[in-house]
Amino acid sequence: MTATSANAIVNGRSGTGARRSKGWSPRTESTLRIVAPISFGLIVLGIWQLLVTVGGVDDYLLPSPTSIVAELVEFWPSVVSATALTGTNSLLGLLVGSLIGILFAAISARWRIADQMSAPIVAALAVIPIVALAPVLNSMFGADSQFGRQAIAAIASFVPIFINTLRGFRQTKPVHRDLMKAYAANSGQMLKSLTLPTARPFILTGIRIASSLAVISALVAEYFGGPRGGLGSLIATSAASSAYSRAWAYVGASIALGLLFYLATLALERLVLRRVPTGGPR
Amino acid sequence: MSDQILNSAAATDAPLAAGDTDAAAVSVRGVNKQFQTATGVVHALEAIDLTVSAGEFVSLIGPSGCGKSTLMRLIADLDDPTSGDLTVFGKTTTQARLDQDYGIAFQQAGLLPWRTVAANVALPLELHGVASADRRSRVANLLDMVGLTEFADRFPDQLSGGMQQRVAIARSLAEQPRLLLMDEPFGALDEMTREKMQTDLVRIAADTGAAVVFVTHSIPEAVFLSDRVVVMSPRPGRISQIVPMQLNAIDGRQERSDNLREESSFFEMVTEVREALHGGASDSPGDEPRQARGVDTR
Ligand SMILES: Nc1ncnc2c1ncn2[C@@H]1O[C@H](COP(=O)(O)OP(=O)(O)O)[C@@H](O)[C@H]1O
Ligand SMILES: [Mg+2]
């Protein structure tokens, strides 16, 4: 095998990766991908503003974008601290939920009996409405504790991570299992060298799905008592006092927080999987 | 270029090989293997008796489905026989596996896609606690031997099928085993690479004194490599004949080179194995054309 023929193979492979559509250059395409949604968003905002100021829609019913921005600026310190608080709760919940989810998936993959025992519990967790659990946990852990919210975020993250990781653990190929057995690998080596790397893309997908759920549930949990100061409780109190523009400002911050979590986990997924091939279906 | 590893392998393995040379590398006694499937019982192997001496090169040949891979999996302790006894260097197959007495290469390369070529070859060394400096130099030698030095840092999905198979072969040799189990390892290679790998394998086996159980579809390949060729027939999987290769007494293996492929004794042996394969077919008359299918008589 000569170096040139080998290089041809390698280059041939990477060449197929650069798929293009409609004859745009890749540069134009990636610029478009960013510019298009932003201009669309600006157009929507423009129409919204026109409807409220010229079109005669009641400002009380639908606040204009400019009044929301004004509230955002006026209450900026509170927006920042509320976002930080809810963000911390979500992040802690996501981390703990991920760790427990991966651990339980490992146990379920290893012992059939654990799998059979946990299946109904996970199914039950998956359908628990946050609205039902939040008041219970909040009153259990007291009015000045963030723990109930973090626990709710953790439970919400646990489910998709557990399910995805368990699926990933079951993707090991027979030839790889034979190989590890032939090498007399112990179960720790098996997990580290085969099962975890095989499951890696599935775990990352689970975390990405869980990230948005963690933010939403941490936020919604704030509606049901516990200390004030998070985005959820500020949306609730602003709306209750008819300060709709301010409520919308906090809603905007919530969307930004959810997006931040989603994009961060997406970036993590891309980064890890680009550097390490997954060997998925080829 | 492959001389480095061969010499070092021969040097380090000398005391090991002298350990228990009296025990056969592989001993198979009255082995049966049946698979229960949805459509009934498959007799993959029936009444198999086979002894592979230490340092001996034995090929298994026969049409698809005659149980070659199954026999190899039993020797490797990846599967259990339904009845009968197997030992490897006088131990149970499980003990031999735990002691890492064999190296194995499967029909599929079976590389870990998230590891580079070098890290794939290093896998067994890593699992068995070889120090990292030692590991690096051994991996470098092995990659040199299979001609993939410049691909050390590539991932398997950037290599052709034949190159992946060469990585798998390097990996099976990583621990200089006394017994090599190889299931059609050269099937995916082009003819030129295939002949080069055959020549290399003969030298490695001779220099390290390793016994080899080699599954193949190709008669010339079996003849070129082996001391004995085991001819198998399917349904149920049986050994129909064992053909000794006179041209390849163990002491002569060192000299086995590409010239051999052109000698008349080589063609005589090819003919003999071919006749053994077809003779096996005449045992069960109704089945004749099917028996020969899957065997490459090039
Ligand atoms: N895990 C299994 N389950 C059921 N049948 C099997 C299994 N493995 C092999 N067989 C059957 O056993 C026979 C021998 O297979 P195999 O050893 O792979 O043949 P070869 O390697 O000679 O082509 C075939 O009929 C095959 O279908
Ligand atoms: Mg086979």
Coordinates of C-alpha atoms and ligand atoms in Angstrom, one line a residue:
Chain A
M1 CA 0.0 0.0 0.0
T2 CA 1.6 3.3 -1.0
A3 CA 1.2 6.5 0.8
T4 CA -0.6 8.2 -2.2
S5 CA -3.3 5.6 -2.6
A6 CA -3.9 5.7 1.2
N7 CA -4.1 9.4 1.2
A8 CA -6.6 9.3 -1.7
I9 CA -8.8 7.1 0.5
V10 CA -8.5 9.5 3.4
N11 CA -9.2 12.6 1.3
G12 CA -12.0 10.9 -0.5
R13 CA -13.7 10.3 2.9
S14 CA -13.4 13.9 4.0
G15 CA -14.4 15.2 0.6
T16 CA -17.9 13.6 1.0
G17 CA -18.4 15.5 4.2
A18 CA -18.7 18.8 2.5
R19 CA -22.2 18.6 1.2
R20 CA -23.7 21.7 -0.4
S21 CA -27.1 22.6 -1.4
K22 CA -28.5 24.8 -4.2
G23 CA -25.0 25.8 -5.3
W24 CA -24.4 28.3 -2.5
S25 CA -20.8 28.6 -1.3
P26 CA -20.4 27.2 2.2
R27 CA -19.6 30.7 3.4
T28 CA -22.8 32.2 2.0
E29 CA -24.7 29.3 3.5
S30 CA -23.4 29.7 7.0
T31 CA -23.9 33.5 6.9
L32 CA -27.5 32.9 5.8
R33 CA -28.0 30.5 8.6
I34 CA -27.3 33.2 11.1
V35 CA -28.7 36.2 9.2
A36 CA -32.0 34.6 8.2
P37 CA -33.5 33.9 11.7
I38 CA -32.2 37.3 13.0
S39 CA -33.9 39.3 10.2
F40 CA -37.0 37.2 10.6
G41 CA -37.1 37.9 14.4
L42 CA -36.6 41.7 13.7
I43 CA -39.4 41.7 11.2
V44 CA -41.7 40.0 13.7
L45 CA -40.7 42.5 16.4
G46 CA -41.3 45.4 13.9
I47 CA -44.8 44.2 13.1
W48 CA -45.5 43.6 16.8
Q49 CA -44.4 47.2 17.6
L50 CA -46.6 48.6 14.7
L51 CA -49.6 46.6 15.9
V52 CA -49.4 48.0 19.4
T53 CA -48.5 51.6 18.6
V54 CA -50.4 52.2 15.3
G55 CA -52.7 49.3 15.0
G56 CA -54.5 50.1 18.3
V57 CA -53.9 46.8 20.1
D58 CA -54.2 47.6 23.8
D59 CA -50.8 48.1 25.5
Y60 CA -52.3 46.5 28.5
L61 CA -53.2 43.3 26.6
L62 CA -49.9 43.1 24.6
P63 CA -47.0 45.3 25.7
S64 CA -44.9 46.7 22.9
P65 CA -41.3 45.5 22.4
T66 CA -40.0 48.9 23.3
S67 CA -41.8 49.0 26.7
I68 CA -40.5 45.5 27.4
V69 CA -37.0 46.6 26.6
A70 CA -37.5 49.7 28.9
E71 CA -38.5 47.4 31.7
L72 CA -35.6 45.1 31.0
V73 CA -33.2 48.1 31.3
E74 CA -34.9 49.5 34.4
F75 CA -34.9 46.2 36.3
W76 CA -31.6 44.9 34.8
P77 CA -29.9 44.1 38.2
S78 CA -33.0 42.1 39.3
V79 CA -33.1 40.4 35.9
V80 CA -29.5 39.4 36.2
S81 CA -29.8 38.1 39.7
A82 CA -33.0 36.2 39.0
T83 CA -31.4 34.6 35.9
A84 CA -28.4 33.6 38.0
L85 CA -30.5 32.1 40.7
T86 CA -32.7 30.1 38.4
G87 CA -29.7 29.2 36.3
T88 CA -27.8 27.9 39.3
N89 CA -30.8 25.7 40.4
S90 CA -31.2 24.4 36.8
L91 CA -27.5 23.7 36.5
L92 CA -27.2 21.9 39.8
G93 CA -30.3 19.8 39.0
L94 CA -28.9 19.0 35.5
L95 CA -25.6 17.9 37.0
V96 CA -27.0 15.7 39.7
G97 CA -29.7 14.3 37.4
S98 CA -27.0 13.5 34.8
L99 CA -24.8 11.7 37.3
I100 CA -27.6 9.7 38.9
G101 CA -29.1 8.9 35.5
I102 CA -25.8 7.6 34.1
L103 CA -25.1 5.7 37.3
F104 CA -28.6 4.0 37.3
A105 CA -28.3 3.3 33.6
A106 CA -25.0 1.5 34.3
I107 CA -26.5 -0.5 37.0
S108 CA -29.6 -1.4 34.9
A109 CA -27.4 -2.4 32.0
R110 CA -25.3 -4.6 34.2
W111 CA -28.0 -6.4 36.2
R112 CA -31.2 -7.4 34.5
I113 CA -33.0 -7.5 37.8
A114 CA -32.2 -3.8 38.4
D115 CA -33.5 -3.0 35.0
Q116 CA -36.8 -4.8 35.7
M117 CA -37.1 -3.1 39.1
S118 CA -36.3 0.4 37.8
A119 CA -38.4 0.3 34.6
P120 CA -41.8 1.1 36.4
I121 CA -40.1 3.7 38.6
V122 CA -38.6 5.5 35.6
A123 CA -41.9 5.3 33.8
A124 CA -43.6 6.9 36.9
L125 CA -41.0 9.6 37.1
A126 CA -41.4 10.4 33.5
V127 CA -45.1 11.2 33.9
I128 CA -45.0 13.1 37.3
P129 CA -46.3 16.6 36.6
I130 CA -44.0 19.2 38.0
V131 CA -47.1 21.1 39.2
A132 CA -47.9 18.1 41.4
L133 CA -44.5 17.6 42.9
A134 CA -43.3 21.2 43.3
P135 CA -45.7 22.2 46.2
V136 CA -44.9 19.0 48.0
L137 CA -41.1 19.4 47.8
N138 CA -41.3 23.1 48.5
S139 CA -43.2 22.5 51.7
M140 CA -41.1 19.5 52.6
F141 CA -37.8 21.5 52.5
G142 CA -39.1 24.8 53.9
A143 CA -39.9 28.2 52.6
D144 CA -36.3 29.4 52.5
S145 CA -34.6 26.5 50.7
Q146 CA -33.8 26.2 47.0
F147 CA -33.4 22.4 47.4
G148 CA -37.0 21.6 46.3
R149 CA -36.4 23.4 43.0
Q150 CA -33.1 21.8 42.4
A151 CA -34.5 18.4 43.2
I152 CA -37.3 19.0 40.7
A153 CA -34.8 20.0 38.0
A154 CA -32.7 16.9 38.8
I155 CA -35.8 14.6 38.5
A156 CA -36.7 16.2 35.2
S157 CA -33.2 15.8 33.8
F158 CA -32.8 12.2 35.2
V159 CA -35.4 10.7 32.9
P160 CA -34.1 11.5 29.4
I161 CA -30.5 10.9 30.5
F162 CA -31.3 7.5 32.1
I163 CA -33.3 6.4 29.0
N164 CA -30.7 7.5 26.5
T165 CA -27.7 6.2 28.4
L166 CA -29.3 2.9 28.9
R167 CA -30.0 2.7 25.2
G168 CA -26.3 3.6 24.6
F169 CA -25.0 1.0 26.9
R170 CA -26.9 -1.6 24.8
Q171 CA -25.2 -0.6 21.6
T172 CA -22.0 -2.5 22.1
K173 CA -21.2 -4.8 19.1
P174 CA -20.8 -8.5 19.5
V175 CA -17.3 -8.4 17.9
H176 CA -16.2 -5.8 20.5
R177 CA -17.7 -7.8 23.4
D178 CA -15.9 -10.9 22.1
L179 CA -12.7 -9.0 21.9
M180 CA -12.9 -7.7 25.4
K181 CA -13.7 -11.2 26.6
A182 CA -10.8 -12.7 24.7
Y183 CA -8.6 -10.1 26.5
A184 CA -10.1 -11.2 29.8
A185 CA -11.1 -7.6 30.6
N186 CA -12.7 -7.2 34.0
S187 CA -16.0 -5.4 34.3
G188 CA -14.4 -2.1 35.2
Q189 CA -12.2 -2.2 32.1
M190 CA -15.2 -3.3 30.0
L191 CA -17.1 -0.2 31.2
K192 CA -14.2 2.2 30.7
S193 CA -12.9 0.8 27.4
L194 CA -16.1 -0.3 25.6
T195 CA -19.4 0.4 27.2
L196 CA -19.0 4.1 28.1
P197 CA -17.3 5.1 24.8
T198 CA -20.0 3.3 22.9
A199 CA -22.7 5.1 24.9
R200 CA -21.0 8.5 24.7
P201 CA -23.1 10.0 21.8
F202 CA -26.3 8.7 23.5
I203 CA -25.3 10.2 26.9
L204 CA -24.6 13.6 25.2
T205 CA -27.9 13.6 23.4
G206 CA -29.7 12.8 26.7
I207 CA -27.9 15.7 28.4
R208 CA -28.9 18.1 25.6
I209 CA -32.5 17.1 25.9
A210 CA -32.4 17.3 29.7
S211 CA -30.8 20.8 29.7
S212 CA -34.0 22.5 28.5
L213 CA -36.2 20.4 30.8
A214 CA -34.0 21.4 33.8
V215 CA -34.5 25.1 33.1
I216 CA -38.2 24.8 32.5
S217 CA -38.8 22.7 35.6
A218 CA -36.6 24.8 37.9
L219 CA -38.5 27.9 36.7
V220 CA -42.0 26.4 37.0
A221 CA -41.2 25.0 40.4
E222 CA -40.8 28.7 41.6
Y223 CA -44.5 29.2 41.0
F224 CA -45.3 27.0 43.9
G225 CA -43.8 28.7 46.9
G226 CA -40.3 28.8 48.3
P227 CA -38.0 31.8 48.4
R228 CA -38.5 34.6 45.9
G229 CA -36.0 36.1 43.5
G230 CA -35.9 33.5 40.7
L231 CA -37.3 34.2 37.2
G232 CA -40.4 32.1 37.8
S233 CA -41.5 33.8 41.0
L234 CA -40.8 37.3 39.4
I235 CA -42.9 36.5 36.4
A236 CA -45.6 35.3 38.7
T237 CA -45.5 38.5 40.9
S238 CA -45.2 40.9 38.0
A239 CA -48.2 39.3 36.3
A240 CA -50.1 39.3 39.5
S241 CA -49.5 43.1 39.9
S242 CA -50.5 43.7 36.3
A243 CA -47.0 44.8 35.4
Y244 CA -47.2 42.9 32.1
S245 CA -44.2 44.6 30.4
R246 CA -42.0 43.6 33.3
A247 CA -43.4 40.0 33.3
W248 CA -42.5 39.8 29.6
A249 CA -39.0 41.1 30.3
Y250 CA -38.5 38.2 32.7
V251 CA -40.0 35.8 30.2
G252 CA -37.4 37.1 27.7
A253 CA -34.7 36.4 30.2
S254 CA -36.1 32.9 30.8
I255 CA -36.0 32.2 27.0
A256 CA -32.4 33.4 26.9
L257 CA -31.5 31.1 29.8
G258 CA -33.1 28.1 28.2
L259 CA -31.3 28.8 24.9
L260 CA -28.0 29.3 26.8
F261 CA -28.4 25.8 28.3
Y262 CA -29.4 24.2 25.1
L263 CA -26.6 25.8 23.1
A264 CA -24.0 25.0 25.7
T265 CA -24.9 21.3 25.7
L266 CA -25.2 21.3 21.9
A267 CA -21.7 22.7 21.7
L268 CA -20.4 20.1 24.2
E269 CA -21.9 17.4 22.1
R270 CA -20.5 18.7 18.8
L271 CA -17.1 19.3 20.3
V272 CA -16.8 15.8 21.8
L273 CA -18.2 14.0 18.8
R274 CA -16.1 15.9 16.3
R275 CA -12.9 15.1 18.0
V276 CA -13.8 11.4 18.6
P277 CA -15.6 9.4 16.0
T278 CA -18.6 7.5 17.3
G279 CA -18.5 4.6 14.9
G280 CA -22.2 4.9 14.5
P281 CA -24.0 3.3 11.6
R282 CA -21.7 3.6 8.6
Chain B
M1 CA 11.4 -3.4 8.3
S2 CA 9.5 -6.1 10.2
D3 CA 12.8 -7.6 11.4
Q4 CA 13.0 -5.5 14.6
I5 CA 9.8 -6.8 16.1
L6 CA 10.5 -10.4 14.9
N7 CA 13.9 -10.5 16.5
S8 CA 12.8 -8.9 19.8
A9 CA 9.8 -11.2 19.9
A10 CA 12.0 -14.2 19.4
A11 CA 14.4 -13.1 22.1
T12 CA 11.7 -12.3 24.7
D13 CA 9.6 -15.4 23.9
A14 CA 12.3 -18.0 24.1
P15 CA 12.0 -18.8 27.8
L16 CA 8.2 -18.7 27.6
A17 CA 8.0 -21.1 24.7
A18 CA 10.2 -23.5 26.7
G19 CA 7.7 -23.4 29.6
D20 CA 5.5 -26.4 28.8
T21 CA 6.3 -27.5 25.3
D22 CA 5.1 -31.0 26.0
A23 CA 1.5 -29.9 26.2
A24 CA -0.2 -29.5 22.8
A25 CA -1.1 -25.9 21.9
V26 CA -4.7 -27.0 21.2
S27 CA -6.3 -30.4 21.9
V28 CA -9.9 -31.0 20.9
R29 CA -11.5 -34.3 21.9
G30 CA -14.9 -35.5 20.7
V31 CA -16.4 -32.0 20.6
N32 CA -20.0 -31.4 19.5
K33 CA -21.6 -28.0 19.2
Q34 CA -25.3 -27.5 18.6
F35 CA -27.2 -24.2 18.4
Q36 CA -30.8 -24.0 19.3
T37 CA -32.5 -21.7 16.9
A38 CA -36.1 -20.7 16.2
T39 CA -36.2 -23.1 13.2
G40 CA -34.6 -26.1 15.1
V41 CA -31.3 -27.4 16.2
V42 CA -28.2 -26.6 14.1
H43 CA -25.4 -29.2 14.4
A44 CA -22.5 -26.7 13.9
L45 CA -19.8 -29.3 14.9
E46 CA -19.9 -33.0 15.3
A47 CA -17.3 -35.4 16.7
I48 CA -14.4 -33.1 16.2
D49 CA -10.9 -34.4 17.1
L50 CA -7.9 -32.2 16.5
T51 CA -4.5 -31.7 18.0
V52 CA -2.4 -28.7 17.2
S53 CA 1.2 -29.0 18.5
A54 CA 3.1 -26.1 19.9
G55 CA 4.6 -24.1 17.0
E56 CA 2.4 -25.8 14.4
F57 CA 0.5 -24.0 11.7
V58 CA -2.9 -25.5 11.0
S59 CA -5.4 -24.2 8.6
L60 CA -9.1 -24.9 8.7
I61 CA -10.7 -24.9 5.2
G62 CA -14.2 -25.8 4.0
P63 CA -17.3 -24.2 2.6
S64 CA -19.3 -21.6 4.5
G65 CA -21.3 -22.9 7.4
C66 CA -19.1 -25.9 8.1
G67 CA -18.3 -24.7 11.6
K68 CA -14.8 -23.1 11.2
S69 CA -15.6 -20.0 13.1
T70 CA -17.5 -22.0 15.7
L71 CA -14.5 -24.3 16.3
M72 CA -12.3 -21.2 16.7
R73 CA -14.7 -19.6 19.1
L74 CA -14.7 -22.8 21.2
I75 CA -10.9 -22.8 21.4
A76 CA -10.9 -19.1 22.3
D77 CA -13.5 -19.8 25.1
L78 CA -15.9 -17.4 23.5
D79 CA -18.5 -20.2 23.4
D80 CA -18.9 -23.5 25.2
P81 CA -19.1 -26.9 23.5
T82 CA -22.3 -28.9 23.9
S83 CA -20.1 -31.9 24.7
G84 CA -16.5 -33.0 24.5
D85 CA -13.2 -31.6 25.8
L86 CA -10.9 -28.8 24.7
T87 CA -7.6 -27.8 26.2
V88 CA -5.1 -25.1 25.3
F89 CA -1.5 -25.7 26.5
G90 CA -2.9 -28.4 28.8
K91 CA -5.3 -26.0 30.6
T92 CA -9.0 -25.5 30.2
T93 CA -9.8 -22.9 27.6
T94 CA -11.1 -20.6 30.2
Q95 CA -7.8 -20.7 32.1
A96 CA -5.9 -20.2 28.9
R97 CA -8.0 -17.2 28.1
L98 CA -7.5 -15.7 31.5
D99 CA -3.8 -16.3 31.2
Q100 CA -3.8 -14.6 27.8
D101 CA -2.3 -17.6 26.0
Y102 CA -3.7 -16.7 22.7
G103 CA -4.0 -13.7 20.3
I104 CA -7.1 -13.5 18.1
A105 CA -8.1 -11.8 14.9
F106 CA -11.7 -12.0 13.8
Q107 CA -13.4 -12.1 10.4
Q108 CA -14.4 -8.4 11.1
A109 CA -11.6 -6.1 12.0
G110 CA -13.5 -5.1 15.2
L111 CA -11.5 -1.9 15.8
L112 CA -12.8 0.5 18.4
P113 CA -13.9 3.5 16.3
W114 CA -13.2 6.1 19.0
R115 CA -9.5 5.0 19.3
T116 CA -6.8 5.9 16.9
V117 CA -5.0 3.1 15.0
A118 CA -2.1 3.2 17.5
A119 CA -4.5 3.2 20.5
N120 CA -6.3 0.2 19.0
V121 CA -3.1 -1.8 18.7
A122 CA -2.2 -0.7 22.2
L123 CA -5.6 -1.9 23.7
P124 CA -4.5 -5.3 24.8
L125 CA -1.2 -4.0 26.2
E126 CA -3.2 -1.3 28.1
L127 CA -5.7 -3.8 29.5
H128 CA -2.9 -5.9 30.8
G129 CA -0.9 -3.1 32.4
V130 CA 2.1 -2.8 30.1
A131 CA 4.0 0.4 30.9
S132 CA 3.3 3.3 28.5
A133 CA 6.9 3.7 27.2
D134 CA 7.1 0.0 26.4
R135 CA 3.7 0.1 24.9
R136 CA 4.6 2.9 22.6
S137 CA 7.7 1.2 21.2
R138 CA 5.9 -2.1 20.7
V139 CA 3.0 -0.4 18.9
A140 CA 5.5 1.5 16.7
N141 CA 7.1 -1.9 15.7
L142 CA 3.8 -3.6 15.0
L143 CA 2.5 -0.7 12.9
D144 CA 5.8 -0.8 11.0
M145 CA 5.3 -4.5 10.4
V146 CA 1.9 -4.0 8.9
G147 CA 3.0 -0.9 6.9
L148 CA 0.7 1.5 8.7
T149 CA 3.2 3.7 10.5
E150 CA 2.0 6.9 8.9
F151 CA -1.6 6.1 9.9
A152 CA -0.9 5.7 13.6
D153 CA -3.0 8.8 14.5
R154 CA -5.9 8.2 12.1
F155 CA -9.2 6.8 13.2
P156 CA -10.5 3.5 11.8
D157 CA -13.2 5.1 9.8
Q158 CA -10.5 6.9 7.8
L159 CA -9.0 3.6 6.6
S160 CA -10.0 1.1 3.9
G161 CA -11.3 -2.3 5.0
G162 CA -8.0 -4.0 4.2
M163 CA -6.0 -1.4 6.2
Q164 CA -8.4 -1.9 9.2
Q165 CA -7.8 -5.7 9.0
R166 CA -4.1 -5.1 9.1
V167 CA -4.5 -3.0 12.3
A168 CA -6.5 -5.9 13.7
I169 CA -3.7 -8.4 12.8
A170 CA -1.1 -6.1 14.4
R171 CA -3.3 -6.0 17.5
S172 CA -3.5 -9.8 17.7
L173 CA 0.3 -10.0 17.6
A174 CA 0.7 -7.3 20.3
E175 CA 1.4 -9.6 23.1
Q176 CA 3.5 -12.1 21.2
P177 CA 1.1 -15.0 22.0
R178 CA 2.1 -18.7 21.9
L179 CA -1.1 -19.4 20.0
L180 CA -2.7 -17.3 17.3
L181 CA -6.3 -17.8 16.3
M182 CA -7.2 -16.1 13.0
D183 CA -10.6 -16.2 11.3
E184 CA -10.2 -15.4 7.6
P185 CA -8.1 -12.4 8.5
F186 CA -6.9 -11.8 4.9
G187 CA -10.3 -12.0 3.3
A188 CA -10.6 -8.3 2.9
L189 CA -7.1 -7.7 1.5
D190 CA -6.2 -7.2 -2.1
E191 CA -4.1 -10.0 -3.7
M192 CA -0.7 -8.3 -3.3
T193 CA -1.2 -7.2 0.3
R194 CA -2.5 -10.6 1.0
E195 CA 0.6 -12.4 -0.3
K196 CA 2.8 -10.0 1.6
M197 CA 0.8 -10.6 4.9
Q198 CA 1.0 -14.3 4.3
T199 CA 4.8 -14.2 3.9
D200 CA 5.0 -12.0 7.1
L201 CA 2.7 -14.3 9.0
V202 CA 4.8 -17.4 8.2
R203 CA 7.9 -15.6 9.4
I204 CA 6.3 -14.3 12.6
A205 CA 4.9 -17.7 13.4
A206 CA 8.3 -19.3 12.8
D207 CA 10.3 -16.7 14.7
T208 CA 8.1 -16.6 17.7
G209 CA 7.4 -20.3 17.7
A210 CA 3.7 -19.5 17.9
A211 CA 1.2 -22.2 17.0
V212 CA -1.5 -20.8 14.6
V213 CA -5.0 -21.9 13.9
F214 CA -5.9 -20.2 10.7
V215 CA -9.4 -20.2 9.0
T216 CA -9.4 -19.5 5.3
H217 CA -11.5 -19.9 2.2
S218 CA -8.5 -20.0 -0.1
I219 CA -6.7 -23.3 -0.9
P220 CA -3.4 -21.8 -2.1
E221 CA -3.4 -19.7 1.1
A222 CA -3.9 -22.7 3.3
V223 CA -1.2 -24.6 1.4
F224 CA 1.3 -21.8 1.5
L225 CA 0.9 -21.2 5.2
S226 CA 0.3 -24.5 6.8
D227 CA 2.0 -27.6 8.2
R228 CA -1.4 -29.3 8.0
V229 CA -4.6 -28.4 6.3
V230 CA -7.8 -29.5 8.1
V231 CA -10.6 -30.0 5.5
M232 CA -14.1 -29.7 6.9
S233 CA -17.6 -30.4 5.5
P234 CA -20.9 -28.9 6.6
R235 CA -24.3 -30.1 7.9
P236 CA -23.2 -31.3 10.4
G237 CA -19.7 -29.7 10.6
R238 CA -17.2 -32.4 10.5
I239 CA -13.5 -32.9 9.8
S240 CA -13.5 -34.8 6.6
Q241 CA -9.7 -35.1 6.1
I242 CA -6.4 -33.7 7.5
V243 CA -3.9 -33.2 4.7
P244 CA -0.2 -32.8 5.8
M245 CA 1.9 -30.5 3.7
Q246 CA 5.1 -32.4 3.1
L247 CA 6.9 -29.4 1.8
N248 CA 6.6 -27.6 5.1
A249 CA 8.3 -29.5 7.9
I250 CA 8.7 -27.2 10.8
D251 CA 12.4 -26.8 10.4
G252 CA 11.8 -25.8 6.7
R253 CA 9.3 -23.0 7.6
Q254 CA 12.0 -20.4 8.0
E255 CA 12.8 -20.8 4.3
R256 CA 9.3 -20.7 3.1
S257 CA 9.2 -17.8 0.8
D258 CA 7.4 -16.4 -2.2
N259 CA 9.3 -18.8 -4.5
L260 CA 7.3 -21.6 -3.0
R261 CA 4.2 -20.3 -4.7
E262 CA 5.8 -21.3 -8.1
E263 CA 7.1 -24.8 -7.2
S264 CA 5.5 -27.9 -8.5
S265 CA 5.2 -29.4 -5.0
F266 CA 3.0 -26.4 -4.1
F267 CA 0.7 -27.2 -7.0
E268 CA 0.6 -30.8 -6.0
M269 CA -0.5 -29.9 -2.5
V270 CA -3.1 -27.5 -3.9
T271 CA -4.5 -30.3 -5.9
E272 CA -4.5 -32.7 -3.0
V273 CA -6.4 -30.3 -0.8
R274 CA -8.9 -29.6 -3.6
E275 CA -9.5 -33.3 -4.0
A276 CA -10.0 -33.7 -0.3
L277 CA -12.6 -30.9 -0.4
H278 CA -14.5 -32.5 -3.3
G279 CA -14.0 -36.0 -1.8
G280 CA -15.8 -34.7 1.3
A281 CA -18.7 -33.8 -1.0
S282 CA -19.0 -37.2 -2.4
D283 CA -19.8 -38.6 1.0
S284 CA -23.3 -37.1 0.7
P285 CA -24.1 -37.4 -3.0
G286 CA -27.2 -35.2 -3.2
D287 CA -25.4 -32.2 -1.8
E288 CA -22.4 -32.0 -4.1
P289 CA -22.6 -28.6 -5.8
R290 CA -23.5 -26.9 -2.5
Q291 CA -20.5 -28.3 -0.7
A292 CA -18.0 -26.7 -3.0
R293 CA -19.6 -23.3 -2.8
G294 CA -17.8 -20.8 -0.8
V295 CA -14.4 -22.3 -1.3
D296 CA -12.0 -20.2 -3.3
T297 CA -9.9 -22.4 -5.5
R298 CA -7.8 -19.7 -7.0
Ligands
LIG1 N1 -24.7 -18.1 17.4 C1 -25.3 -19.0 16.6 N2 -26.6 -19.3 16.6 C2 -27.1 -20.2 15.8 N3 -26.5 -20.8 14.8 C3 -25.2 -20.5 14.6 C4 -24.5 -19.6 15.5 N4 -23.2 -19.5 15.1 C5 -23.1 -20.3 14.1 N5 -24.3 -20.9 13.8 C6 -24.5 -21.9 12.7 O1 -23.5 -22.9 12.8 C7 -23.0 -23.3 11.5 C8 -21.5 -23.0 11.4 O2 -21.3 -21.6 11.4 P1 -19.8 -21.0 11.3 O3 -19.0 -21.7 12.4 O4 -19.9 -19.6 11.4 O5 -19.3 -21.5 9.9 P2 -18.1 -21.0 9.0 O6 -17.3 -20.1 9.8 O7 -17.4 -22.3 8.6 O8 -18.7 -20.4 7.8 C9 -23.8 -22.5 10.5 O9 -24.9 -23.3 10.1 C10 -24.3 -21.3 11.3 O10 -25.5 -20.9 10.8
MG2 MG -16.7 -18.1 9.5

